[in-house]
Amino acid sequence: MQARAIFEAAVAAAKRTGKAVVPEIMVPLIATKAELDLIKTRIDAMAEAVAIETEARVRYHVGTMIELPRASLRAAEIAQSAEFFSFGTNDLTQTTYGISRDDAASFLGTYISRGILTSDPFVSIDREGVGELMRMGVERGRAVRRRLKVGICGEHGGDPSSVAFCHDIGLDYVSCSPFRVPIARLSAAQAAIAKKEGGGQQAAD
């Protein structure tokens, strides 16, 4: 139903504007390539059905959210089918730590005050744990699909430290809630300038 709605809307928008619409369909919570392949087959079938019904073919991309540690570890396999990755860092943090973001506020303050954690991992990306899984996911995914588009979505996208880290590991974009967009854009620009001044190449938007 969701795939049909996307393809029908893309056809309608293209006819109305005269410009091609290229949807990016992102499948959440994938753990294995086989799981993504199963869903992708259904998406492809719906794209074909809509093309026959409307006599208009839509170009589209299918990718996945990386929200489970296993997905980061097996990113090379998943990238054989996924045309892009988006790290769902809220859920990746939950599944890496084994804690719920809804309950974390009741005890994370104690963890930080006692030195167990240096900061709230739901506010700023835990570079040593979650961040390492992200780095592995990027490297392994692009080893298979060199131009793999990779980004993040979640509240970390509006945290300056997290944005800088995403730039360092070569992400293409960050996504966050609307009120955090100005902070995200400023942080991305600062990270790009800092890397350029340091002799590196600008890698992220």
Short mmCIF file of N, CA and C in Angstrom, two decimals, residues 89 152-159 162-163 174-176 180 183-185:
data_model
loop_
_atom_site.label_atom_id
_atom_site.label_comp_id
_atom_site.label_asym_id
_atom_site.label_seq_id
_atom_site.Cartn_x
_atom_site.Cartn_y
_atom_site.Cartn_z
N THR A 89 20.07 6.55 14.07
CA THR A 89 20.93 6.54 15.26
C THR A 89 20.16 6.47 16.57
N ILE A 152 22.36 9.99 8.09
CA ILE A 152 21.70 9.59 9.33
C ILE A 152 20.37 10.32 9.44
N CYS A 153 19.46 9.76 10.20
CA CYS A 153 18.23 10.45 10.54
C CYS A 153 17.99 10.24 12.03
N GLY A 154 17.49 11.28 12.66
CA GLY A 154 17.28 11.21 14.10
C GLY A 154 17.75 12.48 14.77
N GLU A 155 17.55 12.56 16.05
CA GLU A 155 17.90 13.78 16.78
C GLU A 155 19.40 14.07 16.80
N HIS A 156 20.22 13.04 16.61
CA HIS A 156 21.66 13.28 16.55
C HIS A 156 22.02 14.21 15.39
N GLY A 157 21.16 14.27 14.37
CA GLY A 157 21.43 15.13 13.22
C GLY A 157 21.44 16.60 13.55
N GLY A 158 20.95 16.98 14.73
CA GLY A 158 20.97 18.37 15.14
C GLY A 158 21.97 18.66 16.24
N ASP A 159 22.82 17.68 16.55
CA ASP A 159 23.84 17.85 17.58
C ASP A 159 25.17 18.18 16.91
N SER A 162 27.87 15.46 16.94
CA SER A 162 27.48 14.32 16.13
C SER A 162 27.61 14.62 14.63
N VAL A 163 27.24 15.84 14.25
CA VAL A 163 27.36 16.24 12.85
C VAL A 163 28.83 16.22 12.43
N VAL A 174 22.82 14.71 6.82
CA VAL A 174 22.17 14.44 8.10
C VAL A 174 20.72 14.89 7.98
N SER A 175 19.86 14.22 8.70
CA SER A 175 18.44 14.56 8.71
C SER A 175 18.00 14.68 10.17
N CYS A 176 17.17 15.66 10.45
CA CYS A 176 16.74 15.87 11.83
C CYS A 176 15.38 16.56 11.84
N ARG A 180 15.68 21.77 14.40
CA ARG A 180 17.13 21.59 14.53
C ARG A 180 17.88 21.81 13.22
N ILE A 183 20.78 24.50 13.19
CA ILE A 183 21.97 24.04 13.90
C ILE A 183 22.72 23.00 13.08
N ALA A 184 21.97 22.09 12.46
CA ALA A 184 22.58 21.05 11.65
C ALA A 184 23.35 21.64 10.48
N ARG A 185 22.76 22.63 9.80
CA ARG A 185 23.41 23.24 8.64
C ARG A 185 24.68 23.99 9.06
#
